[in-house]
Structures are given as structure tokens and as C-alpha cells.
Coordinates of C-alpha atoms in Angstrom, one line a residue:
Chain X
M1 CA 74.8 4.3 66.2
K2 CA 77.4 6.1 68.2
I3 CA 76.5 9.6 67.2
T4 CA 73.1 11.0 66.1
I5 CA 72.4 13.8 63.7
E6 CA 71.5 16.1 66.6
E7 CA 74.8 15.4 68.3
V8 CA 76.6 16.2 65.0
E9 CA 74.7 19.6 65.1
H10 CA 75.8 20.1 68.7
V11 CA 79.5 19.3 68.0
A12 CA 79.4 21.6 64.9
R13 CA 78.2 24.4 67.2
L14 CA 81.0 23.7 69.7
A15 CA 83.5 23.7 66.8
R16 CA 82.1 27.0 65.4
L17 CA 81.2 25.3 62.1
E18 CA 78.1 25.7 60.0
V19 CA 77.1 22.5 58.2
S20 CA 74.6 22.1 55.4
P21 CA 71.9 19.4 55.7
E22 CA 73.8 17.3 53.2
E23 CA 77.1 17.7 55.1
K24 CA 75.3 16.8 58.3
E25 CA 74.2 13.5 56.9
N26 CA 77.5 12.7 55.4
L27 CA 79.3 13.6 58.7
T28 CA 76.9 11.5 60.8
E29 CA 77.5 8.5 58.6
Q30 CA 81.3 8.9 58.3
M31 CA 81.8 9.7 62.0
N32 CA 79.8 6.6 63.0
R33 CA 81.9 4.4 60.8
I34 CA 85.1 6.0 62.2
L35 CA 84.0 5.8 65.8
D36 CA 82.9 2.2 65.3
Y37 CA 86.4 1.5 64.2
M38 CA 87.8 3.2 67.3
E39 CA 86.0 0.6 69.4
K40 CA 89.0 -1.5 68.7
L41 CA 90.9 0.3 71.5
N42 CA 88.5 -1.3 74.0
E43 CA 90.0 -4.7 73.3
L44 CA 92.9 -3.5 75.4
D45 CA 92.9 -3.3 79.2
T46 CA 94.6 -0.1 80.0
T47 CA 93.9 0.0 83.7
G48 CA 96.8 1.7 85.5
V49 CA 98.6 2.7 82.2
D50 CA 99.8 6.3 82.3
P51 CA 98.7 8.4 79.3
T52 CA 101.4 9.7 77.0
S53 CA 101.0 13.4 76.2
H54 CA 104.7 14.0 75.4
V55 CA 107.1 11.4 74.0
V56 CA 110.4 12.8 75.1
D57 CA 111.2 13.3 78.8
L58 CA 111.1 17.1 79.0
H59 CA 109.8 19.0 81.9
N60 CA 109.1 22.7 82.3
A61 CA 111.0 24.6 79.7
F62 CA 111.8 27.8 81.5
R63 CA 113.0 31.0 79.9
V64 CA 114.1 34.2 81.4
D65 CA 111.1 36.4 82.3
A66 CA 112.3 39.4 80.4
V67 CA 110.7 41.8 78.0
K68 CA 111.7 41.1 74.4
K69 CA 111.0 42.8 71.1
S70 CA 107.9 41.5 69.4
L71 CA 106.5 42.1 65.9
P72 CA 105.6 45.7 65.3
R73 CA 101.9 46.5 65.3
D74 CA 101.6 47.4 61.6
Q75 CA 103.2 44.0 60.6
T76 CA 100.9 42.2 63.0
L77 CA 97.9 43.8 61.4
E78 CA 99.0 43.3 57.8
N79 CA 97.2 40.0 57.5
A80 CA 94.0 41.1 59.3
P81 CA 90.8 40.9 57.2
E82 CA 89.8 44.2 58.7
A83 CA 91.8 46.7 60.8
N84 CA 91.4 50.3 61.9
E85 CA 93.7 52.7 63.8
G86 CA 96.0 49.9 64.9
E87 CA 93.2 47.5 66.1
F88 CA 91.5 44.4 64.7
V89 CA 87.9 45.1 63.7
V90 CA 85.2 42.6 64.5
P91 CA 81.4 42.6 64.2
R92 CA 79.6 44.5 67.0
V93 CA 79.6 42.4 70.2
I94 CA 77.5 44.6 72.5
Chain B
M1 CA 123.5 15.0 33.0
Q2 CA 121.4 18.1 33.6
L3 CA 122.1 20.5 36.4
Y4 CA 118.6 20.1 37.8
E5 CA 119.3 16.4 38.3
L6 CA 122.1 17.0 40.8
T7 CA 122.0 16.0 44.4
I8 CA 123.0 18.5 47.1
H9 CA 126.4 17.0 47.6
E10 CA 127.1 16.8 43.9
L11 CA 126.1 20.4 43.4
R12 CA 128.2 21.6 46.3
K13 CA 131.2 20.0 44.8
L14 CA 130.6 21.6 41.4
L15 CA 130.0 25.0 43.0
D16 CA 133.2 24.7 45.1
T17 CA 135.3 23.8 42.0
G18 CA 133.7 26.5 39.9
E19 CA 132.4 23.9 37.4
T20 CA 128.9 25.5 37.6
T21 CA 127.4 28.6 39.2
A22 CA 124.4 29.2 41.5
V23 CA 122.7 31.1 38.7
E24 CA 123.2 28.3 36.1
V25 CA 121.7 25.7 38.4
T26 CA 118.8 27.9 39.6
E27 CA 117.9 28.8 36.0
S28 CA 118.1 25.2 35.0
I29 CA 115.6 24.2 37.8
Y30 CA 113.1 27.0 36.9
N31 CA 113.2 25.8 33.3
R32 CA 112.6 22.3 34.5
I33 CA 109.7 23.5 36.6
K34 CA 108.2 25.3 33.7
K35 CA 108.4 22.2 31.6
V36 CA 107.0 19.6 34.1
E37 CA 104.7 21.6 36.4
P38 CA 101.7 21.3 34.0
K39 CA 101.9 17.6 34.6
V40 CA 103.0 17.4 38.2
A41 CA 101.6 20.5 40.0
A42 CA 104.1 20.2 42.9
Y43 CA 104.3 23.9 43.7
L44 CA 101.8 26.3 45.1
S45 CA 104.0 29.4 44.7
L46 CA 107.4 30.2 43.2
A47 CA 109.9 32.8 44.4
E48 CA 111.8 33.1 41.2
E49 CA 112.9 36.7 41.2
R50 CA 114.1 36.6 44.8
A51 CA 115.8 33.2 44.2
M52 CA 117.7 34.5 41.1
E53 CA 118.9 37.5 43.1
E54 CA 120.2 35.2 45.8
A55 CA 121.9 33.0 43.2
H56 CA 123.7 36.1 41.8
G57 CA 124.7 37.1 45.3
W58 CA 126.3 33.7 45.9
D59 CA 128.2 33.7 42.6
K60 CA 129.5 37.2 43.4
Q61 CA 130.5 36.2 47.0
G62 CA 132.0 32.8 46.1
F63 CA 131.7 29.5 47.9
G64 CA 134.7 29.6 50.3
D65 CA 132.8 30.1 53.5
R66 CA 132.8 26.8 55.4
T67 CA 130.1 28.0 57.7
K68 CA 127.7 27.9 54.8
P69 CA 127.5 24.2 54.0
L70 CA 124.5 24.6 51.7
A71 CA 125.6 27.8 49.9
G72 CA 123.9 28.2 46.6
V73 CA 121.7 25.1 46.9
P74 CA 118.1 25.6 45.6
L75 CA 115.5 24.0 47.8
A76 CA 111.7 23.7 48.1
V77 CA 109.8 24.1 51.3
K78 CA 106.3 22.7 52.1
D79 CA 103.7 25.3 52.3
V80 CA 102.9 24.6 56.0
I81 CA 106.2 26.2 57.0
C82 CA 106.2 30.0 57.4
T83 CA 108.4 32.0 55.0
R84 CA 108.6 35.8 55.6
G85 CA 107.1 37.7 52.7
I86 CA 106.2 34.5 50.8
R87 CA 102.6 33.3 50.9
T88 CA 102.1 30.3 53.2
S89 CA 98.6 28.8 52.5
C90 CA 98.9 25.3 54.1
G91 CA 97.0 24.1 51.0
S92 CA 93.9 25.9 52.5
K93 CA 91.5 28.5 51.2
I94 CA 91.3 29.9 54.7
L95 CA 95.0 31.0 54.4
A96 CA 95.0 31.7 50.6
N97 CA 96.3 35.2 51.2
F98 CA 98.4 34.7 54.3
V99 CA 101.9 36.2 54.0
P100 CA 103.8 35.5 57.2
P101 CA 105.7 38.4 58.8
Y102 CA 108.4 36.0 60.1
D103 CA 110.5 33.0 59.0
A104 CA 110.1 29.6 60.7
T105 CA 113.3 28.6 62.6
V106 CA 113.9 25.9 60.0
V107 CA 113.7 28.4 57.2
L108 CA 116.1 30.8 59.1
R109 CA 118.6 27.9 59.5
L110 CA 118.4 26.9 55.9
K111 CA 119.0 30.5 54.9
E112 CA 121.9 30.7 57.4
A113 CA 123.4 27.6 55.7
G114 CA 123.2 29.3 52.4
C115 CA 120.1 27.8 50.7
I116 CA 118.2 29.4 47.9
L117 CA 114.4 29.1 48.4
L118 CA 112.7 28.1 45.1
G119 CA 109.1 28.1 46.2
K120 CA 106.5 26.5 48.4
T121 CA 105.1 23.0 47.7
N122 CA 101.6 21.6 47.5
M123 CA 100.1 19.6 50.3
D124 CA 96.9 18.2 51.8
E125 CA 95.1 21.0 53.5
F126 CA 96.7 21.6 56.9
A127 CA 98.8 18.4 56.4
M128 CA 95.7 16.3 56.8
G129 CA 95.7 13.6 54.2
S130 CA 97.6 10.7 52.6
S131 CA 97.1 11.5 48.9
N132 CA 97.5 15.3 48.4
E133 CA 93.9 15.2 47.1
N134 CA 92.8 17.4 50.1
S135 CA 94.7 20.4 48.7
A136 CA 92.3 23.3 48.2
F137 CA 94.4 24.2 45.1
G138 CA 94.2 20.8 43.3
P139 CA 96.2 17.7 43.8
T140 CA 99.9 17.1 43.0
R141 CA 100.4 14.1 40.7
N142 CA 102.9 11.3 41.0
P143 CA 105.8 11.9 38.6
W144 CA 106.0 8.2 37.9
N145 CA 102.5 8.0 36.7
V146 CA 100.4 11.2 36.7
K147 CA 97.1 9.3 37.1
Y148 CA 98.4 8.2 40.6
I149 CA 98.6 10.1 43.9
P150 CA 102.0 11.2 45.1
G151 CA 101.2 10.4 48.7
G152 CA 100.6 13.0 51.4
S153 CA 100.6 15.2 53.0
S154 CA 104.1 16.3 51.8
G155 CA 103.2 15.1 48.3
G156 CA 104.3 18.3 46.6
S157 CA 107.8 18.2 48.2
A158 CA 108.2 14.5 47.4
A159 CA 107.0 15.0 43.8
A160 CA 109.2 18.1 43.3
V161 CA 112.3 16.1 44.4
A162 CA 111.3 13.1 42.2
A163 CA 110.6 15.2 39.2
D164 CA 113.9 17.2 39.6
E165 CA 112.0 20.4 40.2
C166 CA 114.4 21.2 43.1
I167 CA 117.7 19.8 44.5
G168 CA 116.1 18.9 47.8
A169 CA 113.1 19.8 49.9
V170 CA 111.7 19.9 53.4
G171 CA 108.4 18.5 54.5
S172 CA 106.5 17.8 57.7
D173 CA 105.4 14.5 59.2
T174 CA 102.6 14.0 61.7
G175 CA 101.6 10.4 61.0
G176 CA 103.7 9.6 58.0
S177 CA 103.5 12.7 55.9
I178 CA 107.2 12.7 54.9
R179 CA 107.9 8.9 54.7
Q180 CA 104.8 7.8 52.8
P181 CA 105.0 10.4 49.9
A182 CA 108.8 9.8 49.7
S183 CA 108.0 6.1 49.4
H184 CA 105.4 6.6 46.7
C185 CA 107.6 9.0 44.7
G186 CA 110.8 6.9 44.9
V187 CA 112.9 9.4 47.0
V188 CA 114.4 9.6 50.5
G189 CA 112.2 11.0 53.3
F190 CA 113.3 11.3 56.9
K191 CA 111.2 12.1 60.0
P192 CA 113.5 12.8 62.9
T193 CA 112.9 12.2 66.6
Y194 CA 110.1 14.4 68.0
G195 CA 111.9 17.4 69.4
R196 CA 115.0 17.2 67.2
V197 CA 114.0 19.9 64.8
S198 CA 112.2 23.1 65.9
R199 CA 108.5 23.5 65.1
Y200 CA 108.6 27.2 65.5
G201 CA 106.9 28.6 62.4
L202 CA 105.5 25.2 61.4
V203 CA 101.7 25.8 61.2
A204 CA 100.4 23.5 63.9
F205 CA 98.3 20.4 63.1
A206 CA 98.9 18.0 66.0
S207 CA 101.5 19.5 68.2
S208 CA 102.6 16.4 70.0
L209 CA 103.3 14.6 66.7
D210 CA 104.4 17.3 64.1
Q211 CA 108.0 17.1 63.1
I212 CA 109.9 18.7 60.1
G213 CA 112.4 16.7 58.1
P214 CA 114.2 16.4 54.8
I215 CA 113.0 14.9 51.5
T216 CA 116.0 14.3 49.2
K217 CA 117.4 12.4 46.2
D218 CA 119.7 10.3 48.3
V219 CA 120.6 9.5 51.9
R220 CA 123.7 11.6 52.0
D221 CA 121.6 14.6 51.1
A222 CA 119.1 13.7 53.9
A223 CA 122.0 13.8 56.4
L224 CA 123.3 17.2 55.1
L225 CA 119.8 18.7 55.2
L226 CA 119.0 17.4 58.7
Q227 CA 122.4 18.7 59.9
A228 CA 121.3 22.2 58.8
I229 CA 117.9 22.2 60.5
A230 CA 118.4 20.1 63.7
G231 CA 119.0 21.3 67.2
Y232 CA 117.5 23.2 70.1
D233 CA 115.6 26.3 69.6
Q234 CA 114.4 28.4 72.5
N235 CA 111.3 29.4 70.5
D236 CA 110.0 25.9 70.6
S237 CA 109.6 24.7 74.2
T238 CA 109.3 21.1 73.0
S239 CA 112.6 21.1 71.1
V240 CA 115.3 19.2 73.0
P241 CA 118.5 20.7 74.2
R242 CA 120.8 18.0 73.0
D243 CA 124.0 18.1 70.9
V244 CA 123.6 17.3 67.2
P245 CA 126.2 14.7 66.0
N246 CA 127.8 14.9 62.6
Y247 CA 125.4 12.8 60.5
A248 CA 127.4 12.7 57.3
Q249 CA 130.5 11.5 59.1
N250 CA 129.2 8.2 60.3
L251 CA 127.5 7.2 57.0
L252 CA 130.6 5.4 55.9
E253 CA 130.8 3.0 58.8
G254 CA 129.6 -0.4 57.7
L255 CA 127.0 -2.7 59.1
K256 CA 129.1 -5.2 61.0
G257 CA 127.8 -5.6 64.5
V258 CA 124.4 -4.0 63.6
T259 CA 121.3 -6.1 64.5
F260 CA 118.0 -5.1 62.9
G261 CA 114.6 -6.3 63.8
I262 CA 111.9 -7.4 61.4
P263 CA 108.6 -6.7 63.2
R264 CA 106.1 -9.5 62.5
E265 CA 103.1 -7.1 62.6
Y266 CA 104.3 -5.2 59.6
F267 CA 104.2 -8.3 57.3
I268 CA 100.5 -9.0 57.5
E269 CA 97.6 -9.8 55.3
G270 CA 96.8 -6.7 53.2
L271 CA 100.5 -6.1 52.5
D272 CA 100.8 -6.1 48.7
P273 CA 103.0 -9.1 47.6
E274 CA 105.1 -6.8 45.3
V275 CA 105.8 -4.5 48.2
E276 CA 106.6 -7.4 50.5
R277 CA 109.1 -8.9 47.9
A278 CA 110.9 -5.5 47.5
V279 CA 111.2 -5.0 51.2
Q280 CA 112.4 -8.6 51.7
N281 CA 115.0 -8.0 49.0
G282 CA 116.2 -5.0 51.0
I283 CA 116.4 -7.2 54.1
R284 CA 118.6 -9.8 52.2
T285 CA 120.9 -7.0 51.0
L286 CA 121.3 -5.7 54.6
E287 CA 122.1 -9.3 55.7
G288 CA 124.6 -9.7 52.8
L289 CA 126.4 -6.6 54.1
G290 CA 127.0 -8.2 57.5
A291 CA 124.0 -7.0 59.5
K292 CA 122.2 -9.6 61.6
S293 CA 118.4 -9.8 61.5
V294 CA 116.1 -11.0 64.2
E295 CA 112.3 -11.4 64.1
V296 CA 110.6 -9.2 66.7
T297 CA 107.1 -8.3 67.8
L298 CA 105.4 -5.0 68.3
P299 CA 102.1 -6.3 69.6
H300 CA 100.2 -3.0 69.7
T301 CA 100.8 -2.1 66.1
E302 CA 97.3 -2.8 65.0
Y303 CA 95.9 -0.2 67.5
G304 CA 98.0 2.6 66.0
V305 CA 95.4 3.8 63.5
A306 CA 92.6 4.1 66.1
A307 CA 94.8 5.8 68.7
Y308 CA 96.3 8.3 66.1
Y309 CA 92.9 9.2 64.6
I310 CA 91.7 10.2 68.0
I311 CA 94.8 12.1 69.2
A312 CA 95.6 13.9 66.0
P313 CA 92.1 15.3 65.3
A314 CA 91.8 16.2 69.0
E315 CA 94.9 18.3 68.9
A316 CA 93.9 19.7 65.5
S317 CA 90.4 20.8 66.7
S318 CA 92.2 22.9 69.3
N319 CA 95.0 24.2 67.1
L320 CA 92.6 25.2 64.3
A321 CA 90.4 27.1 66.6
R322 CA 92.6 30.1 65.8
Y323 CA 91.2 30.5 62.3
D324 CA 88.3 32.7 63.2
G325 CA 88.4 35.4 60.6
V326 CA 89.8 38.0 63.0
K327 CA 93.6 38.1 63.0
Y328 CA 94.4 36.6 59.6
G329 CA 92.8 34.4 57.0
H330 CA 89.5 34.3 55.3
R331 CA 86.6 36.3 56.8
N332 CA 82.9 36.0 55.7
R333 CA 81.5 39.5 55.6
E334 CA 77.8 38.7 55.7
G335 CA 77.9 37.4 59.3
K336 CA 76.1 40.0 61.4
T337 CA 77.1 38.7 64.8
L338 CA 80.5 37.7 65.9
M339 CA 79.4 34.0 66.2
E340 CA 77.9 34.1 62.7
M341 CA 81.1 35.6 61.4
Y342 CA 83.2 32.8 63.1
R343 CA 81.0 30.0 61.8
R344 CA 80.7 31.2 58.3
S345 CA 84.3 32.1 57.9
R346 CA 85.4 28.7 59.1
S347 CA 82.8 26.8 57.1
Q348 CA 83.8 28.5 53.9
G349 CA 87.5 28.4 54.5
F350 CA 88.0 24.8 55.5
G351 CA 87.7 21.8 53.2
A352 CA 85.8 18.5 53.9
E353 CA 88.7 16.5 55.5
V354 CA 89.7 19.4 57.8
K355 CA 86.1 19.9 58.9
R356 CA 85.7 16.1 59.5
R357 CA 88.8 16.1 61.7
I358 CA 87.8 19.2 63.6
M359 CA 84.4 17.5 64.2
L360 CA 86.0 14.2 65.3
G361 CA 88.4 16.0 67.6
T362 CA 85.8 18.2 69.1
Y363 CA 83.6 15.2 69.7
V364 CA 86.3 13.1 71.4
L365 CA 87.2 16.0 73.7
S366 CA 83.7 16.9 74.5
A367 CA 82.1 16.4 77.9
G368 CA 81.4 12.7 78.6
Y369 CA 83.6 11.3 75.9
Y370 CA 87.0 12.5 77.0
D371 CA 87.9 9.4 79.0
A372 CA 86.4 6.9 76.6
Y373 CA 88.3 8.2 73.6
Y374 CA 91.0 10.7 74.2
K375 CA 92.4 9.4 77.5
K376 CA 92.1 5.8 76.2
A377 CA 94.1 6.7 73.1
L378 CA 96.8 8.4 75.1
Q379 CA 97.1 5.2 77.2
V380 CA 97.4 3.1 74.1
R381 CA 100.0 5.5 72.9
T382 CA 102.0 4.5 76.0
L383 CA 101.7 0.8 75.1
I384 CA 102.9 1.5 71.6
R385 CA 105.8 3.5 72.9
R386 CA 106.7 0.7 75.3
D387 CA 106.6 -1.8 72.5
F388 CA 109.4 0.1 70.8
L389 CA 111.5 0.6 73.9
K390 CA 111.4 -3.1 74.6
V391 CA 112.2 -4.2 71.1
F392 CA 115.2 -1.9 71.0
E393 CA 116.7 -4.0 73.7
Q394 CA 116.9 -6.8 71.1
C395 CA 118.0 -4.8 68.0
Q396 CA 119.3 -1.4 67.1
V397 CA 116.9 -0.5 64.3
L398 CA 113.8 -1.9 62.7
V399 CA 113.2 -2.6 59.0
A400 CA 109.7 -2.6 57.6
P401 CA 107.5 -1.4 54.7
V402 CA 106.4 2.2 54.6
A403 CA 102.9 1.6 53.3
P404 CA 100.9 -1.6 52.5
T405 CA 100.7 -0.7 48.8
A406 CA 102.5 1.5 46.3
A407 CA 100.7 4.7 45.2
F408 CA 97.0 4.3 44.3
P409 CA 95.1 6.0 41.5
L410 CA 93.7 9.5 42.1
G411 CA 90.2 9.4 43.3
E412 CA 90.3 5.8 44.5
K413 CA 89.9 6.5 48.3
V414 CA 88.8 10.1 48.3
N415 CA 85.2 9.3 49.4
D416 CA 86.2 6.7 52.0
P417 CA 88.0 8.5 54.8
L418 CA 88.5 5.3 56.9
Q419 CA 90.2 3.4 54.1
M420 CA 92.4 6.4 53.6
Y421 CA 93.3 6.4 57.3
L422 CA 94.1 2.7 57.2
S423 CA 96.7 3.2 54.5
D424 CA 98.8 4.9 57.3
V425 CA 99.1 1.8 59.4
F426 CA 102.9 1.3 59.1
T427 CA 103.9 5.0 59.6
L428 CA 101.7 5.9 62.5
P429 CA 103.4 3.8 65.3
A430 CA 106.8 5.6 64.9
S431 CA 104.9 9.0 65.0
L432 CA 103.0 8.0 68.2
A433 CA 106.3 6.8 69.8
G434 CA 108.2 9.9 68.6
I435 CA 111.1 7.9 67.1
P436 CA 112.9 8.6 63.9
G437 CA 112.0 6.8 60.7
I438 CA 113.4 7.0 57.2
S439 CA 112.0 5.9 53.9
I440 CA 114.3 4.9 51.1
P441 CA 113.6 3.4 47.7
C442 CA 113.8 -0.4 47.6
G443 CA 112.1 -1.4 44.3
F444 CA 109.3 -0.9 41.8
T445 CA 106.0 -2.6 41.2
S446 CA 105.4 -4.3 37.8
A447 CA 103.4 -1.2 36.9
G448 CA 106.6 0.9 37.4
L449 CA 105.6 2.6 40.7
P450 CA 108.3 3.1 43.4
I451 CA 108.3 1.1 46.7
G452 CA 109.9 2.3 49.9
L453 CA 111.5 0.6 52.8
Q454 CA 111.3 2.1 56.3
I455 CA 114.1 2.1 58.9
M456 CA 113.1 3.1 62.4
A457 CA 115.6 3.8 65.2
P458 CA 115.4 4.7 68.9
H459 CA 114.9 8.3 70.0
F460 CA 117.8 10.6 68.8
E461 CA 119.5 7.7 66.9
E462 CA 119.0 9.5 63.6
G463 CA 122.7 8.8 62.8
L464 CA 122.1 5.0 63.0
A465 CA 119.0 5.1 60.8
L466 CA 120.9 7.2 58.2
R467 CA 123.9 4.8 58.3
V468 CA 121.8 1.7 57.7
A469 CA 119.9 3.5 55.0
Y470 CA 123.1 4.6 53.3
N471 CA 124.6 1.2 53.3
L472 CA 121.5 -0.3 51.7
E473 CA 121.2 2.5 49.2
Q474 CA 124.9 2.3 48.1
N475 CA 124.3 -1.4 47.3
T476 CA 121.2 -0.9 45.2
D477 CA 120.6 1.5 42.3
F478 CA 116.9 2.5 42.8
H479 CA 117.9 6.0 43.7
H480 CA 119.4 6.5 40.3
H481 CA 116.1 5.8 38.5
R482 CA 114.2 8.8 37.1
P483 CA 110.5 9.0 36.3
P484 CA 109.5 9.0 32.6
L485 CA 108.3 12.6 32.5
D486 CA 110.1 13.7 29.3
S487 CA 108.3 11.2 27.0

């Protein structure tokens, strides 16, 4: 077993997901099967191999540091589940 | 011939000579959509009123403007690409009501070229899936047999093209999501080099892999559509500042002097014999046209699935953190604290496969596992990329199957995620390496399902992939077959 049901709960908390007892069991079983398969990568010796995070040789993509027009506030808020007086509304934090 | 059956280049000719009008062709397509959608379910939304207005506009204005190469051409766009004022759901409940306030660069470029946007096509939720069964709004069906999957995740786009519910379409490909559905639906699908087409406005799944590309009825159309959308965009810092060649122009060059590689690792146990036979026939055709073949090896091919299904979920878990019920998307209103609101909104909004990938990605990035999984996968990605660089010293393109089997029945793999992942084995390596790959029809199974052949080329050699594909297509007739939807 690579991952226990408690670890699945922990990862769900990190991922901001709520999982039902049934989902938890399914996920534990499925993630174990998938992670077992990932073991395959350990057949390869990758000592000294640089990781690839970007496939094309591009370095810093600079742009001019200037103020540009952005979306107007009312359009930005149009998709908000809840907004008031030009602000996003969220449950009370403090 | 019906107007809805036309290719882009055929339609352009008829519009230029005045033999048809944009209104006639757009009406013809919407009638077709009304007729076959109950069987196929390729679209998530239609923009009929607006499209008809645009069609009238083109007919009034005329088609003389050479800077509008796609004037009056009705196209479909995958629902993962933002369209101003038209819902963009990504096949997810969490974005069921999301109406983008801006157009993706690709959509802007298509509009500038003169396209008419028909509607948005169905897909696996957030482009995660190989069968379209992960759409929160129900699966698209394969037009060749509606009991079969159309492939995924751009299954709606591929099915819409195959069923003549549009003249052409665009999709997105992260690990095969253009090529595999194109193969399963018997149409052309082209994933360009990573960085060739702007991702601005493409809802992010795995940012180091995502790429937009055309899905079309033939290779010439793929060249025309790619031409319209390719090129540097300052809104996408990973798009590459590099000139875009004229793709249609070099299609006509023959295959003399072209050497193509046949990678041994793509003809393995598990490859369906009917698929193998069809791909081999394609290879014989290319040889008959004067191309030389050479057997080559890409030794790390078998590690592609494991590397991809670490890297893509890792990136997805980070990208999808933005769906928190605050700025847009679904919000659960019972959550009393901020944390409760986040967790409930996300759990209600995401489907099973998306949750699974967020969980996997969060796990492989979490403390203590990063090196063992994520870093290791990125190192293997380097080995896979090097395989390709080395092999392209021996040959100019690679020819291989797109998928180990033709389309499978709906429901067959839906409860077995690992089996579903393994069906991506032949498309993932090109994605990990960032090279272009095109799928073109090369035959049918005895059950009448289409089979695709994949041509992969070095970075930014889209023109070469298109040229080889065009030569093969013009010497076969698979692209003229139509699914039996009218019976």
C-alpha cells in the first residue's frame, strides 16, 4: 500500500476537497493502483539527468513594465457568485 | 453534395465565385445540427442568432478582402476556449454559468480571419479524459457508431467535424486530446509544437503541455486553420516568437528525399491487428510515393504514461486551485466558514476524474513525495525528449499508430482509470516532448470504425508533417467516407 485512507484524507484537505466515506475508499484503491504503476519509472536510472519543465528553449519573456488597460470592474464581477459595491463577497473570515 | 459537407477550401471557392452564400451554408449547417444532434451530442451551446447575423454581414460585404482567408467559414470551438459573451463551461458543473468577458487569442484570430462561430463543443471535464464520458453534461457519441465513444477530450469537436455539423473545428491537446478523437472519428487532427499557438484564453489544464490545434475534414483545411491561429502572442509568455511559414504552399511538394522513421516501440503487443494492418498500409503507400522508411527506436516510450500521469495531474492540481467559489463558478452557500465554502464548492462542482487528478497531483507535489514522483517524472520527460531529438538525426518524420485500438464502446473503461490512461500510450510521448503530431484517417476496422495514422515531426516542422500527411491522404480515399448517420 502506497497510500492509506488517512493520507487520502490529508491530501483531500490540502486540495480543499470534501470526500464522502465511499469516495475515500474508491480513491484509496484507485490511487494505490495508479501509484503502483508509477513505480515503473524507478526502472530508470536518472542520476544527473536535468528535469524538463519547458520543452522549447525560451528564457525570461520580458514585456515593457507599463500600465495597460485591464477589464473594467463591473465586467470582472459579472461572473462572481456574490458581489457587493464593486467587491467580491466571501464568508466572514475574522 | 450538401453545403454542410464542404471543406474549408471548397467552401471558400464557392463563396468567392458567388456559387453559394454565407447565409446558405450557415443555415444548412444548423439544419444538419438539428437533425443529428439528438444522436451525436457534439455541442454544449450554439450561437445561432449571432452566427446568422455574421453570415448576413459577410454576404453584404462580399468576399474580396484577401486579408480574410476564412471569410464566411462556420467553425466550432471546443468549450475550453474562452469566447466573449458565449458560455465556456469546460464540460464542468463548476463553470456551468461562466460567460467569459474576453476572447481567447485563438478566437480573436479566427474572427479576424473571417470565421463564423457556430457554437461550443462537448469535451471531457477540463479536458481530462480519453472518451468524452467525463463531460458533466453527458457524453458525445461516435458518429460512426453511436454506441461507441468519440475519443477525448476534444470528442465534441471531432464528432462535429465527422458528422458534418461544422466546416471545421478547433480543439486542444494535452496528451492526445486532438489526435485520438480525430483518429476515432475518421477526421484530421493536428497538435502543433508547444508554443506555436497562443494559449491565452485556453482554460489551463497542464500548462507545460496544453496546445490548441485544428480538427478538420482534410489536411489542406488543417493547414489553412493552423495558418490562421499560429504565431507569437505577447499575452502568452510561452508562445514562441518565430515566423510562421505558409503551410498550404508546401503541401504540393512530393515525398522524394523524405525519410520517415517507424518506431519499433509503437508496434507492440496490445496493438490491435486491424489497426496495425491499416497503419502498415499507410506506410506502404508512403513508400510507393518515393519516401524512404527506416526502422528506429524510441527506447523510453513505455515510460510515457507514468511520466505524463504524474506531470499533468501535478500541474492540474495547481491550475484548478483557482476554482474556489469566489471570483467565478459554482459556490456552495451553506458553508459557514471560508474553508467550508471552498471545500463544498469544489466537491460539488468537480466530477470524479477531475477530483482524482487533483488528488494525485496534490499527492505527488506534497512534502516528502516531490522528488520521488514529480522530479523523477520531469527527468524521464527529458529522456523521452532526447529520444526524439536523436531519432530525428536519422529521419525527418515518424509514422506510427495514434491509439492501440479503434474507438471502444461507451462505458467499457469508465470505471477503470488506469486502463483509460494506458489507451493514451502512443500520443503522450509527442506531448511530453512538445513536438507536432497529426492524425489522419488510414482505414476502417471490420466493424466500420475509423483508424488513424500519426505523423510526428521535429519542433516547428508543422509544414513537413502536413506535407507528408497530404501526400498520403491524396493517395487514399478514407477522408471521403462519411458516417452512416442518415439511415
